XYZ file of C-alpha atoms in Angstrom:
674
model
C 59.715 120.195 25.156
C 59.662 119.602 28.903
C 59.788 116.043 30.214
C 56.257 116.043 31.783
C 54.728 116.497 28.319
C 56.459 113.466 26.798
C 53.930 110.858 28.072
C 51.127 112.902 26.523
C 53.003 113.117 23.223
C 53.588 109.370 23.148
C 49.923 108.704 23.927
C 48.844 111.007 21.125
C 51.164 109.295 18.672
C 49.750 105.929 19.715
C 46.115 106.930 19.277
C 46.667 108.454 15.849
C 48.879 105.719 14.503
C 46.794 102.598 14.991
C 46.799 100.507 11.799
C 43.609 99.242 10.193
C 43.256 95.577 11.224
C 41.733 94.750 7.834
C 44.582 96.284 5.838
C 47.087 93.948 4.217
C 50.473 93.510 5.777
C 53.382 95.526 4.477
C 56.182 93.871 2.574
C 58.493 95.982 4.700
C 56.497 95.668 7.930
C 57.877 96.982 11.182
C 60.426 94.719 12.831
C 60.618 94.431 16.596
C 63.787 96.070 17.938
C 65.355 96.055 21.387
C 64.249 98.867 23.653
C 67.810 100.211 23.719
C 68.081 100.367 19.902
C 68.915 103.829 18.531
C 65.808 106.034 18.268
C 66.241 106.509 14.524
C 66.364 102.746 13.960
C 63.239 102.341 16.063
C 61.528 105.067 14.083
C 62.429 103.399 10.782
C 60.944 100.190 12.173
C 57.621 101.937 12.671
C 57.903 103.039 16.309
C 56.640 106.608 16.142
C 57.084 106.885 19.878
C 60.831 107.031 19.240
C 60.384 110.597 18.014
C 60.397 111.923 21.561
C 63.821 110.424 22.262
C 65.123 111.443 18.841
C 63.996 115.016 19.527
C 66.545 115.262 22.330
C 69.411 115.105 19.812
C 70.831 118.519 19.014
C 71.432 117.915 15.316
C 69.417 118.590 12.138
C 67.548 115.276 12.332
C 66.809 115.777 16.022
C 65.572 119.295 15.278
C 63.121 117.932 12.708
C 61.946 115.372 15.275
C 61.476 118.178 17.779
C 59.303 120.068 15.293
C 57.175 116.962 14.868
C 56.805 116.509 18.603
C 55.942 120.193 18.965
C 53.090 119.714 16.463
C 51.245 117.363 18.789
C 49.577 120.038 20.923
C 48.389 121.679 17.690
C 47.049 118.359 16.433
C 45.336 117.689 19.744
C 43.702 121.132 19.582
C 42.405 120.410 16.070
C 41.031 117.031 17.208
C 39.339 118.582 20.229
C 37.714 121.271 18.095
C 36.641 119.320 15.042
C 34.415 116.680 16.650
C 32.047 119.260 18.195
C 32.139 121.221 14.925
C 31.235 118.145 12.880
C 28.486 117.191 15.306
C 27.014 120.696 15.369
C 27.222 121.040 11.577
C 25.401 117.730 11.094
C 22.724 118.671 13.637
C 22.255 122.061 11.964
C 21.834 120.506 8.509
C 19.364 117.928 9.859
C 17.353 120.658 11.586
C 17.077 122.482 8.255
C 16.091 119.297 6.407
C 19.287 119.408 4.324
C 19.739 115.645 4.331
C 22.475 115.407 1.707
C 24.511 118.136 3.394
C 24.063 116.341 6.709
C 25.272 113.075 5.144
C 28.450 114.722 3.871
C 29.181 116.330 7.235
C 28.394 113.213 9.223
C 30.502 111.133 6.845
C 33.587 113.194 7.652
C 32.932 112.752 11.339
C 32.405 109.002 11.190
C 35.566 108.444 9.167
C 37.577 110.267 11.831
C 35.685 109.206 14.958
C 33.737 106.019 14.076
C 33.077 105.030 17.682
C 31.740 108.385 18.898
C 28.282 107.696 20.410
C 26.748 111.015 19.362
C 27.810 110.489 15.739
C 26.357 106.968 15.829
C 23.075 108.392 17.129
C 23.117 111.016 14.384
C 23.620 108.235 11.850
C 20.361 106.642 12.986
C 18.579 110.014 12.842
C 19.965 110.708 9.391
C 18.950 107.311 8.011
C 15.414 107.899 9.286
C 15.333 111.366 7.707
C 16.707 110.028 4.408
C 13.968 107.389 4.303
C 11.386 110.188 4.336
C 13.192 112.462 1.874
C 12.408 112.829 -1.844
C 14.075 110.144 -3.918
C 16.887 112.289 -5.428
C 17.883 113.408 -1.936
C 17.495 109.915 -0.494
C 19.665 108.453 -3.242
C 22.468 110.967 -2.719
C 22.455 110.744 1.072
C 22.350 106.950 1.273
C 25.049 106.577 -1.390
C 27.310 108.886 0.633
C 26.662 106.979 3.846
C 27.256 103.656 2.079
C 30.743 104.807 1.077
C 31.429 105.963 4.624
C 30.277 102.705 6.222
C 32.375 100.767 3.738
C 35.340 102.934 4.715
C 34.958 102.114 8.419
C 34.558 98.398 7.789
C 30.764 98.044 8.064
C 30.496 96.436 4.646
C 27.214 94.574 5.182
C 25.413 97.772 6.171
C 27.128 99.575 3.286
C 25.795 97.009 0.784
C 22.248 97.454 2.085
C 22.507 101.233 1.790
C 23.878 100.964 -1.756
C 20.824 98.907 -2.705
C 18.556 101.565 -1.179
C 20.442 104.290 -3.021
C 20.133 102.457 -6.346
C 16.372 101.986 -5.904
C 15.854 105.620 -4.921
C 17.959 106.809 -7.872
C 15.849 104.728 -10.248
C 12.606 106.144 -8.866
C 14.068 109.640 -9.215
C 14.985 109.028 -12.863
C 11.333 108.379 -13.691
C 9.862 111.235 -11.705
C 7.713 113.226 -14.161
C 9.931 116.269 -13.648
C 13.018 114.311 -14.790
C 11.500 111.894 -17.289
C 12.492 113.914 -20.362
C 16.104 114.100 -19.142
C 16.128 110.361 -18.473
C 14.728 109.488 -21.867
C 17.255 111.771 -23.581
C 20.082 109.929 -21.809
C 18.684 106.650 -23.155
C 18.898 107.771 -26.777
C 20.614 105.115 -28.855
C 20.214 102.348 -26.262
C 19.638 99.058 -28.078
C 19.234 95.389 -27.310
C 21.878 94.188 -29.845
C 24.614 96.240 -28.148
C 23.616 94.853 -24.748
C 23.771 91.271 -26.019
C 27.227 91.857 -27.521
C 28.340 93.361 -24.210
C 27.270 90.211 -22.346
C 29.327 88.069 -24.709
C 32.370 90.221 -23.973
C 31.692 90.048 -20.230
C 31.413 86.275 -20.394
C 34.776 86.114 -22.139
C 36.788 88.738 -20.291
C 35.518 89.366 -16.771
C 38.125 88.626 -14.122
C 36.295 85.505 -12.963
C 33.849 83.133 -14.621
C 30.587 84.919 -14.012
C 27.672 83.698 -11.942
C 25.077 84.572 -14.544
C 22.299 83.790 -12.100
C 23.507 86.606 -9.834
C 23.973 88.926 -12.817
C 20.439 88.241 -14.049
C 19.044 88.680 -10.551
C 20.596 92.144 -10.461
C 18.916 93.021 -13.735
C 15.566 91.732 -12.530
C 15.845 93.687 -9.268
C 16.244 96.845 -11.313
C 13.194 96.012 -13.434
C 11.167 95.210 -10.328
C 12.048 98.656 -9.000
C 11.042 100.162 -12.356
C 7.679 98.370 -12.291
C 7.027 99.720 -8.791
C 8.237 103.280 -9.452
C 5.313 105.757 -9.327
C 6.765 107.904 -12.109
C 7.190 104.919 -14.419
C 3.600 103.806 -13.715
C 2.394 107.301 -14.529
C 4.267 107.222 -17.843
C 3.217 103.641 -18.711
C -0.013 102.887 -16.793
C -0.083 99.170 -17.650
C 2.947 98.677 -15.419
C 0.560 98.691 -12.465
C -0.724 95.298 -13.630
C 2.717 93.822 -14.343
C 4.097 90.927 -12.337
C 7.644 89.824 -13.122
C 8.283 86.147 -12.647
C 11.780 86.047 -11.181
C 14.074 83.403 -9.769
C 14.482 81.176 -12.809
C 17.847 79.456 -13.169
C 20.209 81.367 -15.452
C 23.361 79.254 -15.666
C 24.953 80.688 -18.824
C 25.293 83.871 -20.803
C 22.924 82.443 -23.420
C 20.144 82.136 -20.833
C 20.886 85.645 -19.549
C 20.598 87.083 -23.049
C 17.383 85.163 -23.653
C 15.981 86.467 -20.354
C 16.718 90.088 -21.264
C 15.141 89.573 -24.682
C 12.058 88.147 -22.970
C 11.895 91.073 -20.539
C 12.005 93.548 -23.423
C 9.138 91.739 -25.142
C 7.026 91.404 -22.010
C 7.304 95.043 -21.002
C 6.801 96.224 -24.572
C 3.293 94.794 -24.238
C 2.836 97.113 -21.285
C 3.924 100.069 -23.412
C 7.448 100.428 -22.007
C 10.026 101.359 -24.692
C 12.740 98.773 -25.287
C 15.535 101.243 -24.506
C 14.107 101.801 -21.007
C 14.055 98.088 -20.260
C 17.529 97.480 -21.681
C 19.105 100.470 -19.909
C 17.719 99.557 -16.492
C 18.238 95.786 -16.721
C 21.844 96.141 -17.902
C 22.638 98.741 -15.254
C 21.222 96.486 -12.557
C 23.056 93.461 -13.947
C 26.442 95.202 -13.995
C 25.801 96.709 -10.586
C 25.558 93.175 -9.217
C 29.180 92.530 -10.221
C 31.035 95.217 -8.246
C 30.908 98.985 -7.611
C 33.034 99.817 -10.662
C 31.274 97.972 -13.482
C 28.909 100.077 -15.559
C 27.586 100.589 -19.054
C 27.734 103.876 -20.952
C 25.232 104.525 -23.709
C 25.721 106.767 -26.776
C 24.447 109.993 -25.213
C 27.257 109.904 -22.651
C 30.098 108.123 -24.436
C 32.078 111.145 -25.615
C 32.159 112.870 -22.232
C 32.893 109.595 -20.438
C 35.813 108.770 -22.736
C 37.168 112.303 -22.309
C 37.087 111.857 -18.537
C 39.114 108.653 -18.776
C 41.633 110.249 -21.113
C 41.991 113.297 -18.871
C 41.156 115.629 -21.763
C 37.985 117.508 -22.568
C 37.030 120.063 -25.199
C 36.192 123.553 -24.107
C 37.821 126.839 -23.139
C 39.670 126.019 -19.933
C 37.809 128.445 -17.702
C 36.883 127.581 -14.136
C 33.666 129.343 -13.159
C 32.262 130.263 -9.773
C 29.302 131.993 -8.190
C 30.188 135.645 -7.644
C 28.582 138.634 -5.910
C 24.849 138.801 -6.386
C 24.763 135.227 -7.645
C 26.341 136.193 -10.965
C 28.647 133.752 -12.776
C 32.284 134.834 -12.750
C 35.587 133.430 -13.987
C 37.314 131.826 -11.007
C 40.487 131.433 -13.057
C 41.616 130.665 -16.600
C 43.692 127.475 -16.876
C 47.148 127.568 -18.496
C 46.281 124.349 -20.355
C 43.185 125.780 -22.091
C 42.477 127.985 -25.134
C 41.231 130.878 -23.001
C 44.608 131.346 -21.284
C 46.011 133.586 -24.012
C 42.704 135.271 -24.872
C 42.769 138.034 -22.279
C 39.922 136.609 -20.200
C 40.718 137.441 -16.581
C 39.878 136.156 -13.160
C 36.662 137.744 -11.775
C 35.298 138.686 -15.224
C 31.505 138.350 -15.130
C 29.951 136.049 -17.748
C 27.175 138.125 -19.327
C 26.544 135.868 -22.343
C 27.990 132.880 -24.169
C 27.244 133.241 -27.889
C 27.582 130.410 -30.415
C 28.469 130.777 -34.092
C 24.797 130.393 -35.091
C 23.808 133.295 -32.833
C 22.253 131.219 -30.064
C 23.214 132.553 -26.669
C 23.088 131.742 -23.010
C 22.668 134.639 -20.591
C 23.191 133.274 -17.080
C 21.605 136.306 -15.365
C 18.268 135.434 -17.008
C 18.186 132.017 -15.327
C 17.159 131.116 -11.819
C 20.133 131.755 -9.502
C 20.539 128.085 -8.609
C 20.722 127.087 -12.309
C 23.189 129.689 -13.566
C 26.538 128.117 -12.738
C 25.775 124.644 -14.112
C 24.266 126.085 -17.298
C 27.289 128.309 -17.942
C 29.725 125.456 -17.365
C 27.847 123.250 -19.803
C 27.759 126.023 -22.397
C 31.544 126.399 -22.375
C 32.048 122.772 -23.373
C 31.910 121.933 -27.073
C 33.686 120.338 -29.991
C 37.298 121.293 -30.559
C 37.518 123.935 -33.276
C 34.061 125.407 -32.620
C 34.062 129.207 -32.238
C 32.336 130.949 -29.344
C 32.059 134.571 -28.256
C 32.098 135.592 -24.605
C 30.317 138.776 -23.562
C 31.962 139.832 -20.309
C 31.918 142.553 -17.738
C 35.081 143.707 -15.957
C 34.909 146.297 -13.199
C 31.506 147.351 -14.547
C 32.755 147.867 -18.113
C 31.646 145.621 -21.005
C 34.096 143.679 -23.178
C 34.021 140.733 -25.558
C 36.411 137.946 -26.429
C 36.230 135.636 -29.450
C 37.624 132.167 -28.747
C 37.861 128.732 -30.330
C 37.291 125.658 -28.221
C 40.106 123.139 -27.980
C 41.577 120.429 -25.810
C 41.856 121.147 -22.103
C 43.966 118.831 -19.976
C 43.666 119.607 -16.260
C 46.788 119.136 -14.183
C 47.108 115.838 -12.346
C 50.422 116.646 -10.671
C 51.540 119.403 -8.344
C 54.887 120.601 -7.130
C 55.531 122.137 -3.737
C 54.736 125.739 -4.743
C 54.375 127.975 -7.786
C 56.941 130.588 -8.667
C 56.168 134.086 -9.897
C 56.090 132.711 -13.451
C 53.358 130.174 -12.463
C 55.790 127.282 -12.937
C 55.804 124.593 -10.267
C 58.838 124.373 -8.014
C 59.342 120.885 -6.626
C 62.145 121.597 -4.146
C 60.824 122.351 -0.663
C 64.253 121.960 1.023
C 66.653 123.240 -1.651
C 69.669 123.193 0.662
C 69.405 119.411 0.929
C 67.881 118.655 -2.486
C 64.524 117.445 -1.174
C 61.607 117.637 -3.618
C 57.860 117.086 -3.266
C 55.440 115.940 -5.969
C 51.741 115.252 -5.447
C 49.764 113.136 -7.909
C 46.012 113.691 -7.691
C 45.087 110.843 -10.068
C 46.619 108.894 -12.936
C 45.865 109.712 -16.559
C 47.581 108.171 -19.610
C 50.183 110.956 -19.745
C 50.865 111.278 -15.993
C 54.303 109.640 -16.147
C 55.479 111.959 -18.934
C 53.947 114.928 -17.099
C 56.011 113.861 -14.082
C 59.169 113.942 -16.202
C 58.348 117.473 -17.357
C 57.516 118.629 -13.821
C 60.814 117.539 -12.260
C 63.021 118.298 -15.280
C 63.982 121.904 -14.352
C 65.303 120.826 -10.933
C 66.195 117.196 -11.696
C 69.950 117.613 -11.239
C 69.331 119.045 -7.739
C 66.982 116.329 -6.441
C 68.625 114.064 -3.861
C 65.457 112.828 -2.174
C 61.757 112.881 -3.101
C 58.450 112.957 -1.235
C 55.721 111.445 -3.432
C 52.318 112.456 -2.083
C 49.551 110.033 -3.113
C 47.037 111.057 -0.454
C 43.511 111.215 -1.825
C 44.583 109.660 -5.141
C 41.787 107.275 -6.248
C 43.877 105.679 -9.020
C 43.188 105.812 -12.741
C 45.472 104.660 -15.531
C 47.552 101.848 -14.018
C 50.035 101.737 -16.887
C 51.017 105.324 -16.103
C 51.575 104.321 -12.464
C 53.749 101.368 -13.492
C 55.756 103.576 -15.850
C 56.237 106.078 -13.044
C 57.556 103.314 -10.768
C 60.107 102.572 -13.487
C 61.598 106.038 -12.937
C 62.903 104.853 -9.541
C 63.621 101.140 -10.114
C 66.541 99.987 -12.259
C 65.521 96.414 -13.042
C 63.131 93.603 -12.265
C 59.382 93.327 -11.867
C 57.286 96.430 -11.152
C 53.830 94.870 -10.771
C 51.763 92.052 -12.233
C 48.199 91.284 -13.266
C 46.113 88.148 -13.366
C 42.890 87.504 -15.213
C 41.211 85.065 -17.553
C 42.204 87.092 -20.625
C 45.753 88.496 -20.512
C 45.890 92.167 -21.520
C 47.501 93.340 -24.724
C 50.976 94.553 -23.769
C 52.409 95.590 -27.123
C 54.968 93.929 -29.393
C 57.807 91.767 -28.080
C 60.286 93.280 -30.538
C 60.958 96.699 -31.991
C 59.048 96.850 -35.318
C 61.958 98.707 -36.974
C 65.108 97.108 -35.557
C 63.750 93.743 -34.437
C 65.492 94.177 -31.071
C 63.743 92.613 -28.059
C 61.592 95.011 -26.054
C 61.188 94.938 -22.287
C 57.914 93.682 -20.900
C 55.470 96.408 -19.879
C 55.976 95.546 -16.196
C 59.759 95.169 -16.254
C 61.920 98.103 -15.211
C 64.179 99.613 -17.856
C 67.455 100.997 -16.452
C 68.733 104.472 -17.130
C 66.355 106.880 -15.365
C 67.929 109.707 -13.381
C 65.933 109.041 -10.188
C 66.994 105.403 -9.799
C 68.445 104.979 -6.338
C 67.154 108.353 -5.112
C 65.565 107.924 -1.644
C 61.769 108.156 -1.747
C 59.085 108.549 0.908
C 55.487 107.902 -0.198
C 52.576 109.567 1.620
C 49.257 107.677 1.592
C 45.880 107.688 3.307
C 42.648 105.726 3.342
C 41.607 107.283 0.019
C 44.750 106.123 -1.786
C 43.479 103.390 -4.106
C 43.952 101.331 -7.231
C 46.781 102.599 -9.469
C 48.129 104.717 -6.613
C 48.407 101.580 -4.471
C 50.244 99.796 -7.279
C 52.815 102.598 -7.377
C 53.166 102.852 -3.585
C 53.546 99.082 -3.228
C 56.073 98.788 -6.061
C 58.228 101.531 -4.562
C 57.911 100.022 -1.089
C 58.944 96.557 -2.251
C 61.458 97.338 -4.996
C 62.877 100.814 -4.337
C 63.142 100.645 -0.546
C 60.699 103.542 -0.234
C 59.251 104.310 3.178
C 55.462 104.574 3.145
C 53.989 107.016 5.657
C 50.333 107.662 6.503
C 47.163 105.600 6.862
C 46.529 102.099 5.473
C 45.293 102.430 1.901
C 41.892 101.448 0.577
C 42.772 98.062 -0.943
C 41.085 98.131 -4.353
C 43.581 96.217 -6.473
C 41.131 95.430 -9.260
C 41.512 96.836 -12.763
C 38.693 97.737 -15.126
C 38.885 97.440 -18.871
C 37.223 100.065 -21.070
C 35.364 98.135 -23.758
C 33.765 99.896 -26.719
C 31.075 98.075 -28.647
C 32.302 97.273 -32.181
C 29.255 99.038 -33.620
C 29.854 102.115 -31.449
C 26.461 101.737 -29.776
C 27.733 101.451 -26.202
C 30.807 101.375 -24.019
C 31.380 99.544 -20.798
C 33.737 99.411 -17.894
C 34.101 96.114 -16.061
C 36.645 94.348 -13.904
C 39.010 92.155 -15.879
C 42.262 91.981 -13.895
C 43.622 91.562 -10.374
C 46.706 93.604 -9.555
C 49.542 92.174 -7.500
C 52.732 93.687 -6.162
C 56.151 92.407 -7.253
C 56.086 90.030 -4.253
C 52.860 88.490 -5.598
C 50.672 89.945 -2.845
C 47.182 90.920 -3.986
C 45.996 94.436 -3.324
C 42.237 93.928 -3.218
C 40.649 93.511 0.206
C 37.822 91.686 -1.599
C 40.118 88.761 -2.381
C 41.618 86.142 -0.099
C 45.112 87.141 0.935
C 44.622 90.681 -0.325
C 44.670 94.115 1.231
C 45.919 97.629 0.810
C 49.348 99.058 1.491
C 50.320 99.008 5.158
C 52.516 102.022 5.935
C 55.955 101.550 7.440
C 55.117 104.465 9.727
C 51.340 104.624 10.270
C 50.116 108.126 11.036
C 46.435 108.947 10.479
C 45.261 112.524 10.008
C 41.698 113.607 10.721
C 39.477 115.597 8.325
C 40.160 118.761 10.313
C 43.885 118.339 9.828
C 43.403 117.515 6.139
C 41.267 120.644 5.743
C 43.978 122.867 7.173
C 46.723 121.243 5.119
C 44.685 121.343 1.882
C 44.107 125.027 2.475
C 47.838 125.672 2.822
C 48.594 123.618 -0.312
C 45.977 125.546 -2.286
C 47.560 128.847 -1.322
C 51.070 127.614 -2.206
C 49.879 126.340 -5.565
C 47.817 129.339 -6.631
C 48.480 130.834 -10.069
C 50.324 134.121 -9.631
C 49.674 136.011 -12.870
C 47.547 135.944 -15.999
C 49.190 135.296 -19.357
C 49.551 139.075 -19.853
C 51.374 139.481 -16.537
C 48.515 141.030 -14.567
C 48.165 139.582 -11.060
C 45.815 136.814 -9.982
C 44.665 136.196 -6.442
C 44.441 132.736 -4.841
C 41.044 131.083 -4.950
C 39.435 131.120 -1.539
C 40.182 127.658 -0.146
C 37.736 128.114 2.710
C 38.397 128.988 6.317
C 36.940 128.046 9.662
C 37.955 130.384 12.444
C 36.878 127.822 15.049
C 39.391 125.267 13.773
C 42.863 125.779 15.271
C 45.813 126.321 12.995
C 48.054 123.407 12.031
C 51.345 125.086 11.235
C 53.011 122.141 9.440
C 52.077 118.894 7.743
C 53.064 116.031 10.090
C 53.449 113.528 7.245
C 55.541 115.858 5.113
C 57.714 116.705 8.098
C 58.171 113.021 8.951
C 59.131 112.331 5.329
C 61.664 115.161 5.450
C 63.183 113.693 8.621
C 63.539 110.239 7.048
C 65.125 111.608 3.884
C 67.520 113.877 5.763
C 68.595 110.984 7.976
C 69.208 108.728 4.987
C 71.180 111.357 3.108
C 73.256 112.032 6.228
C 74.090 108.339 6.451
C 72.392 107.955 9.823
C-alpha cells in the first residue's frame, strides 16, 4: 500500500473500532504503550492503527497485516453502498405498507448507523405507520424496533415500545379471526398452577420480588384485555367492566389473592378463568424482565424440546420452490430422513399419517403451504409417516418413522467431500476455527467430537461466538474447561444456590471437582485462543468469552458484547400443569465482575481489539460461510447443491473476514514467538 493511503486506513480503523461506552471494561483492557513500542505490541494492546506499521514488515505476520490493511478499501466500499441500500429498502417497504418488513430493514440500518439523520426520520415515519397498522403487524414492528433501540442504548424508548408491542399482541390474540387459536393455546391453563408458580417465584427469583410491581404488570394486561375490541365481542359484559387497580400488594400472598379475585370478578362478566389467568400471569412475569415467561400445557412439549436442542420429526428442511410448491431444501444428517432416499429439491405432494389423514400442500393457499407442511412433519418419535413426492416430474414415495432430530450448534471452517467438518483453515500452521451458534446441553461434547479428527494438529484456535445468544450455561462452562487447567471458570449468585451435583463420587467416594472448577488434562489446555464476538454475543457465550479472556489469556476481537449476564431457571410445575422460565442467578466472571448491564458494576465483554462490522459486511461473510459449510452429497452419494444464501449485486464484495484475519495474525505471531 502506498504511503498516501495510510492516513485513510488509520481513520477507517478508528471509526470502526470505537468501543461502546456502556460496555463493561475488559479484564485484559488495552494498556497504554509508548509511541515507539513495537507495532505488534501496540496491536496486542488494542491499537489497531499499528497494523499499518506492522504491514511494512516483510515476514508472514507482516503479510497478514498487509492483507488486513488492503481490506479497508473493500470495507469502505461496503459501508458506502449499504447505507443507501438500507434507506431505499426501508422507504420501498413503507411505500408498499409492509410495516414489519420496513422495521426489519430499518433496524439493520440503525444498528450500523444510529446517528444517520435520514434513518432517524424514517424511524419517526415507521412508528407513525405502525400506530395505524393492524394489531398483529403493529406488535411485530414495534417489538423489532424496541430491540433495536435497546441495542443502540435508547432503553427508555425501547421500554415504551415493548409496552406498545405487548398491548397490540394482546389485542391481536383476541381478534375474532384468531380467537379459536388463542383459546386452544390456553387449554389446560389453571389457577392452582399459577398460584404454585408464584410461590416458586417468591422463593427463587434472583432478588426479593416487588410484588406490587408484579401485580401491576398483571393488572395492566387485564386492563388491555378489558379494552380489546375482540375480547368485548366475545364477552360483551367486558364493556361495563372497571378494574380497580393500584391497591398495595406487598407479599406473594396478596398477589395470589388479587389474581383469585380477578378470576372471580371477570367470571361474572363471562370471561373464562383460563383467559384471565393466562393474561394476568403473562403480564406479571413480563414486568420482571424480558426473559421471564410462563408456558402452559399446549406448548410445553415443543418449548422443552427447544431448550434441549432436540425435536421429534424427520429432519427435513423445507422451502418454497418454483410455482410456490413446497420442496425439500435439504435433508439433515442428524434426522431420520437422511438415510431414506429423500433428496434435495423433491416436491412434497402429500404427507400421509398412519390413520390415512393427509396434508396436500398444493391444495392450500400459497402463503399457507410452507408452514403447514413444516408442522405436519413434526410428530412423536416412533410415529410412521408416508411422504408422497415428485422428483423431476416423476412420482415416488418414501415410508419413514419420526425420531429425534438434533440440529447442529457448531460449525467447522468448511465441509469436506464426505460432509464432515474440517476445522483447520491454516493447516500449515495448525490453526483451527470453530463457530458456536448457541449452547445446548450437549454442545461441549459436540465440540470434542468436532475437533477430535484434527486435534493432534491444532496449535491455535479461533472460537467464533458472533451472533451467539447464549443458551445452556453449564455447557459453556464445561467448554471453557477444555482450555483452562485449574482454578475458577465462572460463578453465580442468587438467593437459592443451584443444584451442582454430588460432592463425592457415588461409587468410589472420591471428592469431585466443583462444577465451576477446571479439571486438568484436556488436550487444548495452553493452546492459544482468539475469541470473536459482536453485539449479539450474549449470556452463556459471554460467560465463555470472559472466562477464556481472564483465565486462558485469550484475545477477544470484535464488538462489545450485549451484557446479559442473567441466568434463567426452567421450572416445571409439580403437577405438570405449567412450566416457567424466570431469572434466578447472576453470572460473574472468575474476577468477580458481573456481566449484566442491568446491574451496578456490570457490563458485557470489552474486546482487547475492538473492530465492529456492519450488517453489509456480516451479510457478505455469512454468505461465504454458508457456501463453505454446505452439505456436499446425499447419504447415497448423489450430489447436493448449496442452499442459496442470498445475493445483492449492489453490495460490493468483501474478499476476507477482517476479524478472522486479525485472529490469524495474532495466533501466527504468538506461535512464532513474536
